[in-house]
mmCIF file of C-alpha atoms in Angstrom:
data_model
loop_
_atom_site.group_PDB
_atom_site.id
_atom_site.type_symbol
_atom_site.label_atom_id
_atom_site.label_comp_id
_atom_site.label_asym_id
_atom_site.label_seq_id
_atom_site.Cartn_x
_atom_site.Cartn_y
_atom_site.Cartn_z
ATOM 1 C CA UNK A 1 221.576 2.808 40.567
ATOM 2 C CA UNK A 2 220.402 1.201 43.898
ATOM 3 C CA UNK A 3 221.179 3.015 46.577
ATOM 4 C CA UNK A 4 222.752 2.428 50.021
ATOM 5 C CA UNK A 5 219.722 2.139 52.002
ATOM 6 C CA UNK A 6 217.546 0.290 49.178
ATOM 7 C CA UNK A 7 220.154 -2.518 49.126
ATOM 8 C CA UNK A 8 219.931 -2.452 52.979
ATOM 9 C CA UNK A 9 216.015 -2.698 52.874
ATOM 10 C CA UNK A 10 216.052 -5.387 50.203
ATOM 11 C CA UNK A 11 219.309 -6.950 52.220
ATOM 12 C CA UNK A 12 216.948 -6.972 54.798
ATOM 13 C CA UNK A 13 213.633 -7.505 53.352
ATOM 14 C CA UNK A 14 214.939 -11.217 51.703
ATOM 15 C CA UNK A 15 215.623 -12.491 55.705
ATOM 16 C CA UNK A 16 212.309 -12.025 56.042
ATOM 17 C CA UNK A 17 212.841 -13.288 60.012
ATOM 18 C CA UNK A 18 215.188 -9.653 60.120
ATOM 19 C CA UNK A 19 212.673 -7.373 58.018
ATOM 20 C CA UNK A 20 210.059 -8.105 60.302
ATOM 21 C CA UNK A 21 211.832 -8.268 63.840
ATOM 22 C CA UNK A 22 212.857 -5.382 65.609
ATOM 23 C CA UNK A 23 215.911 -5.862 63.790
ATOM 24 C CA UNK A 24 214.459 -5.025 60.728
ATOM 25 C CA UNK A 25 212.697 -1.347 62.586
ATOM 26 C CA UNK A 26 215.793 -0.769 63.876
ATOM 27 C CA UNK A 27 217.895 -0.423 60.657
ATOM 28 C CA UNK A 28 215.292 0.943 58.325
ATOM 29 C CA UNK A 29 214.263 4.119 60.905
ATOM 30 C CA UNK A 30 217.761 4.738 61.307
ATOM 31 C CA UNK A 31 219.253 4.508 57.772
ATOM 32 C CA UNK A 32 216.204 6.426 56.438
ATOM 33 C CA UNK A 33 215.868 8.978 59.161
ATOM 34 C CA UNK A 34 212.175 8.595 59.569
ATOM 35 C CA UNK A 35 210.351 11.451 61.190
ATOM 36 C CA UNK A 36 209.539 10.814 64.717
ATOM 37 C CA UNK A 37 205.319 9.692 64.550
ATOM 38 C CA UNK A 38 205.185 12.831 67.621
ATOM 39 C CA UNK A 39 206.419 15.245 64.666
ATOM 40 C CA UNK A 40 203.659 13.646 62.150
ATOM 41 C CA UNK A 41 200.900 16.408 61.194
ATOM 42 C CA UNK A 42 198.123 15.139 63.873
ATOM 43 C CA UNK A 43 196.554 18.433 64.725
ATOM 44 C CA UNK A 44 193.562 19.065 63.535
ATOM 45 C CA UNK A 45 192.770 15.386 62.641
ATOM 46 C CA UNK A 46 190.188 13.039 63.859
ATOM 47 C CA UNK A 47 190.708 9.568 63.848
ATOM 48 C CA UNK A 48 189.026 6.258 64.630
ATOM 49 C CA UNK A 49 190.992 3.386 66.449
ATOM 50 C CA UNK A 50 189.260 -0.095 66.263
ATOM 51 C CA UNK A 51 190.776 -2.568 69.158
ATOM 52 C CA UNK A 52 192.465 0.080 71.170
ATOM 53 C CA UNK A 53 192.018 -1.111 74.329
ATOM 54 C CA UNK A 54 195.915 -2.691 74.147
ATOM 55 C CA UNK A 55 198.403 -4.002 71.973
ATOM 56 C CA UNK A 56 198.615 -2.105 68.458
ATOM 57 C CA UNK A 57 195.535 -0.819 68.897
ATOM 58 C CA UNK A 58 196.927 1.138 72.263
ATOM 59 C CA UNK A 59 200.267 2.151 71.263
ATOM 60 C CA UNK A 60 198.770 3.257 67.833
ATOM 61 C CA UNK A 61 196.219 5.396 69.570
ATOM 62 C CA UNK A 62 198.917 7.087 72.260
ATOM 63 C CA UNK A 63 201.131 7.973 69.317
ATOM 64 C CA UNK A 64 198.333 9.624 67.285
ATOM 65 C CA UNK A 65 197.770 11.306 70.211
ATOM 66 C CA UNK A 66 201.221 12.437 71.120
ATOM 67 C CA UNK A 67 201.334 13.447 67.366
ATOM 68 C CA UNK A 68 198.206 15.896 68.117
ATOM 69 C CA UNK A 69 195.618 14.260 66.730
ATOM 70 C CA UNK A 70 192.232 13.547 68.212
ATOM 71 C CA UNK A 71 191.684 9.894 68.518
ATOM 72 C CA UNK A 72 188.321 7.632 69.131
ATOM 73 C CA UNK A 73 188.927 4.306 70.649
ATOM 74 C CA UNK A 74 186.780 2.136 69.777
ATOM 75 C CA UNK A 75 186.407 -1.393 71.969
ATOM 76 C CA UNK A 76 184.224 -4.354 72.489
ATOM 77 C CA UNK A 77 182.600 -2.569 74.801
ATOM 78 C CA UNK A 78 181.475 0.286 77.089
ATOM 79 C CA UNK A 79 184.162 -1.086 80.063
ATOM 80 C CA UNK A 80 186.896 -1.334 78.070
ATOM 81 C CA UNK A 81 186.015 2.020 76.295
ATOM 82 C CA UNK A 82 186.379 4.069 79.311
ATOM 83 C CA UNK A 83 189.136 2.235 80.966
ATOM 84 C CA UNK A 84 191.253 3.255 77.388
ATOM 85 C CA UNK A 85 190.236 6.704 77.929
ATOM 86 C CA UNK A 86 191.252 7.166 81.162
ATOM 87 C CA UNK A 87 194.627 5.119 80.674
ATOM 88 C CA UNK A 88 195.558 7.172 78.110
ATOM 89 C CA UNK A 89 194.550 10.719 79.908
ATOM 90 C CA UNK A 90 196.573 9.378 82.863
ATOM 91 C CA UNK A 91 199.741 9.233 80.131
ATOM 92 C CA UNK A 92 198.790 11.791 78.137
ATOM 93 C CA UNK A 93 197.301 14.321 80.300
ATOM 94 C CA UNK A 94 194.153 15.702 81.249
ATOM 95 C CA UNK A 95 193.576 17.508 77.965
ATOM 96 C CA UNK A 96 194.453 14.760 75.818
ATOM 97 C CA UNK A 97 191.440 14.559 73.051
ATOM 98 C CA UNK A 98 190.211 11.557 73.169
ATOM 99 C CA UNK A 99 186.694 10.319 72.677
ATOM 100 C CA UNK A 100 184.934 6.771 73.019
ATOM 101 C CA UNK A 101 182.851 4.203 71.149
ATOM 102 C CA UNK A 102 182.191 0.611 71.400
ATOM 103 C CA UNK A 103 180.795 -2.355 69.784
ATOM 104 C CA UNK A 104 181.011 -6.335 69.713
ATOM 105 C CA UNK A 105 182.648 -6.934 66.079
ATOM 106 C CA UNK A 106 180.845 -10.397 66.135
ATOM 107 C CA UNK A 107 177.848 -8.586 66.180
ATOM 108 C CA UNK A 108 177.114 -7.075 62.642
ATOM 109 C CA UNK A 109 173.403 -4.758 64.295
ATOM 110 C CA UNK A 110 176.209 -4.033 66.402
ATOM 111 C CA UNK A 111 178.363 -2.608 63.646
ATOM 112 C CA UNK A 112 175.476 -1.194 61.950
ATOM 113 C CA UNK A 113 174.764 0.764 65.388
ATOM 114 C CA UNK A 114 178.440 1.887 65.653
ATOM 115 C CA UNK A 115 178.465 2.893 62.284
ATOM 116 C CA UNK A 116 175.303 5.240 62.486
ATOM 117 C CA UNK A 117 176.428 6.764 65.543
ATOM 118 C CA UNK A 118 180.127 7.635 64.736
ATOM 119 C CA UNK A 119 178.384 9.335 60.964
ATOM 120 C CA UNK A 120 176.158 10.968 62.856
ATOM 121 C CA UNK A 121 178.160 12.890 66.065
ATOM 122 C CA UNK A 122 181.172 13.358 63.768
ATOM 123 C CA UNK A 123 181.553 16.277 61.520
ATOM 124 C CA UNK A 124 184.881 14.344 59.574
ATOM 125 C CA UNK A 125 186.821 11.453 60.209
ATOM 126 C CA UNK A 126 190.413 11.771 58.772
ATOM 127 C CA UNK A 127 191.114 8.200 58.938
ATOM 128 C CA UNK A 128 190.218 5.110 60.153
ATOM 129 C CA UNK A 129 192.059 2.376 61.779
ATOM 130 C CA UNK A 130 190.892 -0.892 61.818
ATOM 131 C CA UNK A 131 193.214 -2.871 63.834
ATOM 132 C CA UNK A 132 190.400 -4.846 65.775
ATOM 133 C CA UNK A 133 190.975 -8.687 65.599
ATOM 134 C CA UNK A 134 191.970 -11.847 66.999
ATOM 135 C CA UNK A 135 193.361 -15.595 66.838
ATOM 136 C CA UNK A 136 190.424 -17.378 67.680
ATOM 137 C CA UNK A 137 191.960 -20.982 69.261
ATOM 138 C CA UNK A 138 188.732 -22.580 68.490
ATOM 139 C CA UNK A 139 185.947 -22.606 65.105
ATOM 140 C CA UNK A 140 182.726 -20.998 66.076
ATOM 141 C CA UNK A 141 179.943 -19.509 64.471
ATOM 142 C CA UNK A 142 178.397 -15.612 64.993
ATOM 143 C CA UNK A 143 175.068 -14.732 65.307
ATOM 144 C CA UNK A 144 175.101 -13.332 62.058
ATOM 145 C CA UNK A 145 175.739 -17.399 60.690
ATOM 146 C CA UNK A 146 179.338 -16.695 59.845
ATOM 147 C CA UNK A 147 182.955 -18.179 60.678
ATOM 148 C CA UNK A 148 184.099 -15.442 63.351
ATOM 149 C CA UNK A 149 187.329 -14.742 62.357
ATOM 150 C CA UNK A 150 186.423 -13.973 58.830
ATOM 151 C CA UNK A 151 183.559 -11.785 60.224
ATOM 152 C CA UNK A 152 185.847 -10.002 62.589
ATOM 153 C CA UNK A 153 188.598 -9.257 60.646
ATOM 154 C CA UNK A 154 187.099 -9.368 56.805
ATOM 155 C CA UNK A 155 182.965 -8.396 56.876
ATOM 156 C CA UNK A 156 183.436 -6.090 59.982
ATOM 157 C CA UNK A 157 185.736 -3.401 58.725
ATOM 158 C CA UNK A 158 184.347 -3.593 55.391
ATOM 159 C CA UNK A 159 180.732 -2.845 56.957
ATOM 160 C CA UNK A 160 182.385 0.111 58.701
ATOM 161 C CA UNK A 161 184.274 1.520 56.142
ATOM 162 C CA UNK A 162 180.854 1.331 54.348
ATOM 163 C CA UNK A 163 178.937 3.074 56.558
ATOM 164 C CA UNK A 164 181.453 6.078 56.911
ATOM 165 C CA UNK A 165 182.291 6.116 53.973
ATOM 166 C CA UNK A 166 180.211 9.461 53.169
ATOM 167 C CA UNK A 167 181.894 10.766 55.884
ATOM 168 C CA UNK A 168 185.530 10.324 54.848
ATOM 169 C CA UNK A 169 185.036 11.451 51.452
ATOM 170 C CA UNK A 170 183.329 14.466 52.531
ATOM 171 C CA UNK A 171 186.575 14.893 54.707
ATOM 172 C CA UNK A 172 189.062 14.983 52.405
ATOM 173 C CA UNK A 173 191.768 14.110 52.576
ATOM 174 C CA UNK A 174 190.740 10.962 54.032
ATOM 175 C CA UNK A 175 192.302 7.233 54.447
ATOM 176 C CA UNK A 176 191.370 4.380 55.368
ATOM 177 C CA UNK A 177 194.735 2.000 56.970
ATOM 178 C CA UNK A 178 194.082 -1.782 57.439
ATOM 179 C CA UNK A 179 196.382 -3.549 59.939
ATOM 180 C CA UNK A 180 197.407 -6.989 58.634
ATOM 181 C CA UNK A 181 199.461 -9.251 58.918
ATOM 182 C CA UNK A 182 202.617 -11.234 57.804
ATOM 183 C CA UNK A 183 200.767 -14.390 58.066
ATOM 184 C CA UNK A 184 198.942 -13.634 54.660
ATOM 185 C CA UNK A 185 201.768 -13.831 53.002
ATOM 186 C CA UNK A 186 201.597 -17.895 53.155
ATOM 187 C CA UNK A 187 197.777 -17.996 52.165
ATOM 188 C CA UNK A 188 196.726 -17.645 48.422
ATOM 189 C CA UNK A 189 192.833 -15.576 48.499
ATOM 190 C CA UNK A 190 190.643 -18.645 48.129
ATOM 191 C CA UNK A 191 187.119 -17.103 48.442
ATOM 192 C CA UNK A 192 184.938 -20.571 48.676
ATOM 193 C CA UNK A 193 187.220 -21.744 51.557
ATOM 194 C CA UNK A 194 187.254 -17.789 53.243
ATOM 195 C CA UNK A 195 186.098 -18.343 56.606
ATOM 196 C CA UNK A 196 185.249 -22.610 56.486
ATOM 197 C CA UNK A 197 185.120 -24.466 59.498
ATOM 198 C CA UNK A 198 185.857 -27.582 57.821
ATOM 199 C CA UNK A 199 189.332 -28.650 59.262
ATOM 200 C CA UNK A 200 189.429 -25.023 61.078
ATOM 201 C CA UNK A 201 193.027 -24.481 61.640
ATOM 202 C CA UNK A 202 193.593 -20.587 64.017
ATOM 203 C CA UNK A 203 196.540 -20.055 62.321
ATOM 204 C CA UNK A 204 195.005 -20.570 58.948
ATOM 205 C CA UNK A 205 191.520 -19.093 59.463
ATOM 206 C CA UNK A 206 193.546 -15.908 60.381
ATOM 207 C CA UNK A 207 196.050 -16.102 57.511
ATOM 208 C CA UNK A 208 193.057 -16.104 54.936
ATOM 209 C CA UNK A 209 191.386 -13.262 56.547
ATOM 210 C CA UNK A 210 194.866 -11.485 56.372
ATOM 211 C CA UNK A 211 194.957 -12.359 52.587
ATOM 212 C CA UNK A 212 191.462 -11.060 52.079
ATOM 213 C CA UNK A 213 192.235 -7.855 53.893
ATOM 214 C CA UNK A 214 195.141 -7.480 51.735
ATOM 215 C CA UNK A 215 192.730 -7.836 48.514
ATOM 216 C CA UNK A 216 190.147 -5.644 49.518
ATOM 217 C CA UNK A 217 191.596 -2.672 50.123
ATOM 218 C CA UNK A 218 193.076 -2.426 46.453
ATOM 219 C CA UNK A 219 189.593 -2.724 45.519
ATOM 220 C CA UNK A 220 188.538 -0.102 47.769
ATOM 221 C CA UNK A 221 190.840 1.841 46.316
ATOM 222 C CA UNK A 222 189.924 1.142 42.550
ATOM 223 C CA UNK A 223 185.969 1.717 43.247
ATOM 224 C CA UNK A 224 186.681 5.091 45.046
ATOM 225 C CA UNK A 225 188.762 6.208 42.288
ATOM 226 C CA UNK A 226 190.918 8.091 45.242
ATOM 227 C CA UNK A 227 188.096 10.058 46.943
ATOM 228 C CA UNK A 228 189.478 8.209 49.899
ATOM 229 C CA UNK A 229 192.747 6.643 50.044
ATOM 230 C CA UNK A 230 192.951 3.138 51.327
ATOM 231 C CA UNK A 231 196.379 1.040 52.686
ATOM 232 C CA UNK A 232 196.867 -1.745 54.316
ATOM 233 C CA UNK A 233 200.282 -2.088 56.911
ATOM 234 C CA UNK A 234 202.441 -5.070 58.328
ATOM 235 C CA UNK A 235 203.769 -4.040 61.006
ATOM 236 C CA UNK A 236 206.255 -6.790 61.461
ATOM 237 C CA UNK A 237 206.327 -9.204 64.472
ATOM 238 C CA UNK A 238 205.380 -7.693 67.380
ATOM 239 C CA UNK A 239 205.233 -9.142 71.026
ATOM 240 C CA UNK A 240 201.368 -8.125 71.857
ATOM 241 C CA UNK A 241 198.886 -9.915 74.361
ATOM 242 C CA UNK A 242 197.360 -11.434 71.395
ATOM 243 C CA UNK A 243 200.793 -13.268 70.353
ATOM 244 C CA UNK A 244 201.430 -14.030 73.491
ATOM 245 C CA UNK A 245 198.702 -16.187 74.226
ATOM 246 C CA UNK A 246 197.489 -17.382 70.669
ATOM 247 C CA UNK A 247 201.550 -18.240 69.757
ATOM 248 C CA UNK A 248 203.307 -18.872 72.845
ATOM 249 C CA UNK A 249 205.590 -21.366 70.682
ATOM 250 C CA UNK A 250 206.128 -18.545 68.731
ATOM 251 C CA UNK A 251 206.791 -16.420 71.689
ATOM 252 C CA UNK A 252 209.102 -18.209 73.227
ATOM 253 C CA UNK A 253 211.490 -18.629 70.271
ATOM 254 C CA UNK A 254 211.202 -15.078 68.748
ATOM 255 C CA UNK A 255 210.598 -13.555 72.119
ATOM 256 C CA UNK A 256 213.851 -11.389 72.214
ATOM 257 C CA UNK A 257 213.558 -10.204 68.462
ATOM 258 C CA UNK A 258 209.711 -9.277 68.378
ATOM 259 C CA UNK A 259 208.922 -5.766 67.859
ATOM 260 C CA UNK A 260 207.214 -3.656 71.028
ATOM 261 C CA UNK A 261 203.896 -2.276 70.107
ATOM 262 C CA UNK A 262 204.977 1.335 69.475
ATOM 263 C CA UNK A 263 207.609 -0.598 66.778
ATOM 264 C CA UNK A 264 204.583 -2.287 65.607
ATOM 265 C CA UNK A 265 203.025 0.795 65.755
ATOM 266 C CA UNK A 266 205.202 3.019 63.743
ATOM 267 C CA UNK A 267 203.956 2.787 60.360
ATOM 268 C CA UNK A 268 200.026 2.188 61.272
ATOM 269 C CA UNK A 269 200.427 5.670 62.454
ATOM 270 C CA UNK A 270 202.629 6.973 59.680
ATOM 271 C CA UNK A 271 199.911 5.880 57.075
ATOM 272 C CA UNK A 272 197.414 7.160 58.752
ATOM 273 C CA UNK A 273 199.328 10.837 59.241
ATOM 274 C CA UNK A 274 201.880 11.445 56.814
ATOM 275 C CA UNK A 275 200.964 14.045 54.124
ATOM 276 C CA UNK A 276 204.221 12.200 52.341
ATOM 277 C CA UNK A 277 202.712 8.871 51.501
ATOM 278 C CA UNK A 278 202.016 7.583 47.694
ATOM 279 C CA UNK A 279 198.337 6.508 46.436
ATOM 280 C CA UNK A 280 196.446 4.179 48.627
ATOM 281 C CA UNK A 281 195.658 0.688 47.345
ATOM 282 C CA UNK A 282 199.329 -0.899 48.541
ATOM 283 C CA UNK A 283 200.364 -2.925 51.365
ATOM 284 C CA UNK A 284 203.159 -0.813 53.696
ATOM 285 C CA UNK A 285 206.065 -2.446 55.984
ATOM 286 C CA UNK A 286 208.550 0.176 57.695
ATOM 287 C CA UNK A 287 207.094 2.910 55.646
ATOM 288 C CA UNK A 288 208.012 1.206 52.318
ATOM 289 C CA UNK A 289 205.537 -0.079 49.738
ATOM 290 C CA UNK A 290 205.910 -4.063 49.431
ATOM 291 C CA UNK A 291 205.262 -6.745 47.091
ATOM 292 C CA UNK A 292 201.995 -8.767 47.959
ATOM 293 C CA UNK A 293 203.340 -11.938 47.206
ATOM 294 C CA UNK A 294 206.853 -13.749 48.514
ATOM 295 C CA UNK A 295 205.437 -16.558 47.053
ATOM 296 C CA UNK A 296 204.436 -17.340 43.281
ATOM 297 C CA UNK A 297 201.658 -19.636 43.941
ATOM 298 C CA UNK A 298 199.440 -17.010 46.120
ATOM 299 C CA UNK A 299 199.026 -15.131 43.846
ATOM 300 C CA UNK A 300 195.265 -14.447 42.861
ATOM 301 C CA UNK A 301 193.490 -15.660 40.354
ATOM 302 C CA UNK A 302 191.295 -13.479 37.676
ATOM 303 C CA UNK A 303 188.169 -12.767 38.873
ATOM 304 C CA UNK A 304 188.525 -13.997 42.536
ATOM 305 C CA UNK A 305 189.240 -10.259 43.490
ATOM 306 C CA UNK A 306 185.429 -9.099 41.987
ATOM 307 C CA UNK A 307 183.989 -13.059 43.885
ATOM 308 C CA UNK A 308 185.430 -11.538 47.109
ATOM 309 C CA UNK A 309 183.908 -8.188 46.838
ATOM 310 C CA UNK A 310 180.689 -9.587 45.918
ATOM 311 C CA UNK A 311 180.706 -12.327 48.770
ATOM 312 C CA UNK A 312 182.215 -10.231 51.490
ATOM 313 C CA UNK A 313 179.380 -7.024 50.405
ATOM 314 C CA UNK A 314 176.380 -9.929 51.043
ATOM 315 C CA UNK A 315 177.444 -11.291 54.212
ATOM 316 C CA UNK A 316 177.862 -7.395 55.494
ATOM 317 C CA UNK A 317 174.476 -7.086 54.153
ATOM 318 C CA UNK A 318 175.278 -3.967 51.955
ATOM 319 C CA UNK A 319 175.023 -2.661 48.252
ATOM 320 C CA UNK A 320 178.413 -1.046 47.645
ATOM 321 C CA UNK A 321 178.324 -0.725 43.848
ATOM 322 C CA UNK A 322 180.714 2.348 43.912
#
């Protein structure tokens, strides 16, 4: 028999404009009590924060913090790095454990370099965040030959969970948490037309990254087989820098129910902490597992999962036949 607060989430989760304003955050951490992310088992815990220089990326970093773990920002570069560490000291205080890295994300030797040096000066990394990424307003091509937001929010992070991936297994428990996006729930995975500049569209280019994201990490998760667990979070609409100038239309209309960034924040942190969560391989929104699809005709077609893997592992220019 449903209960109170399931029919309230579901209530809830069927607005869709309510589940994933601060409407929706509101409800669900009351009604279910949710442990404060300050009270989440941090100590003791390393973690890796791509994009933390604001936004998510900064409020998700000062929580894990605040919850007593030790956090490395990683940015685009050294600036930005240091300028996060010392804004966060400054709120934190002067023993607050935080550590540094940087690298250009459109830069895959870049990514390569981070990689090495993170798997080589850490002893374990407990989990990794990748929250890095971007609405690019305009198509362009990387270095590397490839559409930039599908490099910077698809290839990237699956390069980097790659290359510390010996790491987090030899740290277990270890997880890797994936920040997405609602977006990808209007984009079906089409992996010839992942990151095409023909008729390049920002809002689209990012919703197909956002599906791929969603994709990958159950695959993670099956080729693991759970020596590192992998989730991927929507954390709802939240007013950050990004949405602000990528979706100002957006902004403007949804401006008094978007989320703040530690609302956002919430359950990035929660899946990266909580020694309560189920199995990797699902997406998260308010701490609850959720359905990949709202829509019947996204969903994926057999054998476009295993194209993805294959296409995404040769543009990161890696063998990941685990």
């Amino acid at each position: 028999m449903p209960t109170v607060t399931g029919t309230v989430d579901a209530a809830l989760e069927a607005t869709v404009v309510l589940s994933f304003s601060r409407v929706g955050y509101a409800v669900r951490s009351r009604l279910s009590r949710w442990c404060p992310t300050d009270q989440l088992p941090g100590a003791g815990r390393t973690v890796v924060v791509t994009g933390a220089n604001s936004g998510l990326g900064y409020a998700t970093a000062r929580a894990l913090l605040d919850a007593g773990a030790r956090v490395i920002v990683v940015t685009r570069d050294e600036r930005k790095a240091r300028a996060t560490v010392q804004r966060l000291v400054d709120e934190v205080g002067s023993g607050a454990p935080v550590d540094h890295a940087w690298a250009d994300l459109t830069d895959l030797a870049a990514v390569r370099a981070l990689g090495e040096q993170l798997a080589a000066r850490e002893a374990r990394i407990d989990a990794l965040v990748h929250n890095a990424g971007a609405m690019f307003p305009e198509p362009a091509t990387t270095e590397d030959g490839l559409e930039r937001t599908y490099q910077v929010h698809v290839v990237t992070p699956h390069l980097l969970t790659a290359l510390l991936l010996p790491t987090l297994t030899a740290s277990d428990p270890s997880r890797v948490v994936t920040v997405t996006s609602g977006g990808m729930y209007a984009e079906k995975l089409d992996v010839d037309r992942l990151g095409s500049l023909d008729g390049y569209r920002p809002t689209t280019a990012y919703a197909r990254a956002k599906r791929a994201q969603v994709e990958l990490t159950s695959l993670w998760q099956q080729r693991t087989d759970g020596a590192v667990d992998f989730h991927v979070v929507h954390p709802g609409w939240v007013l950050t820098p990004g949405v602000a100038s990528s979706l100002p239309g957006f902004r403007k209309v949804m401006g008094p129910l978007l989320r703040s960034p530690a609302e956002g924040a919430d359950s990035i942190v929660w899946a990266a902490l909580s020694d309560e969560i189920e199995p990797g391989g699902q997406l998260w929104h308010d701490r609850t597992p959720r359905n990949q699809h709202k829509l019947p005709w996204t969903r994926t077609a057999p054998g476009d999962p295993d194209r993805l893997w294959t296409r995404v592992s040769r543009d990161a220019g890696i063998d990941v036949t685990t």
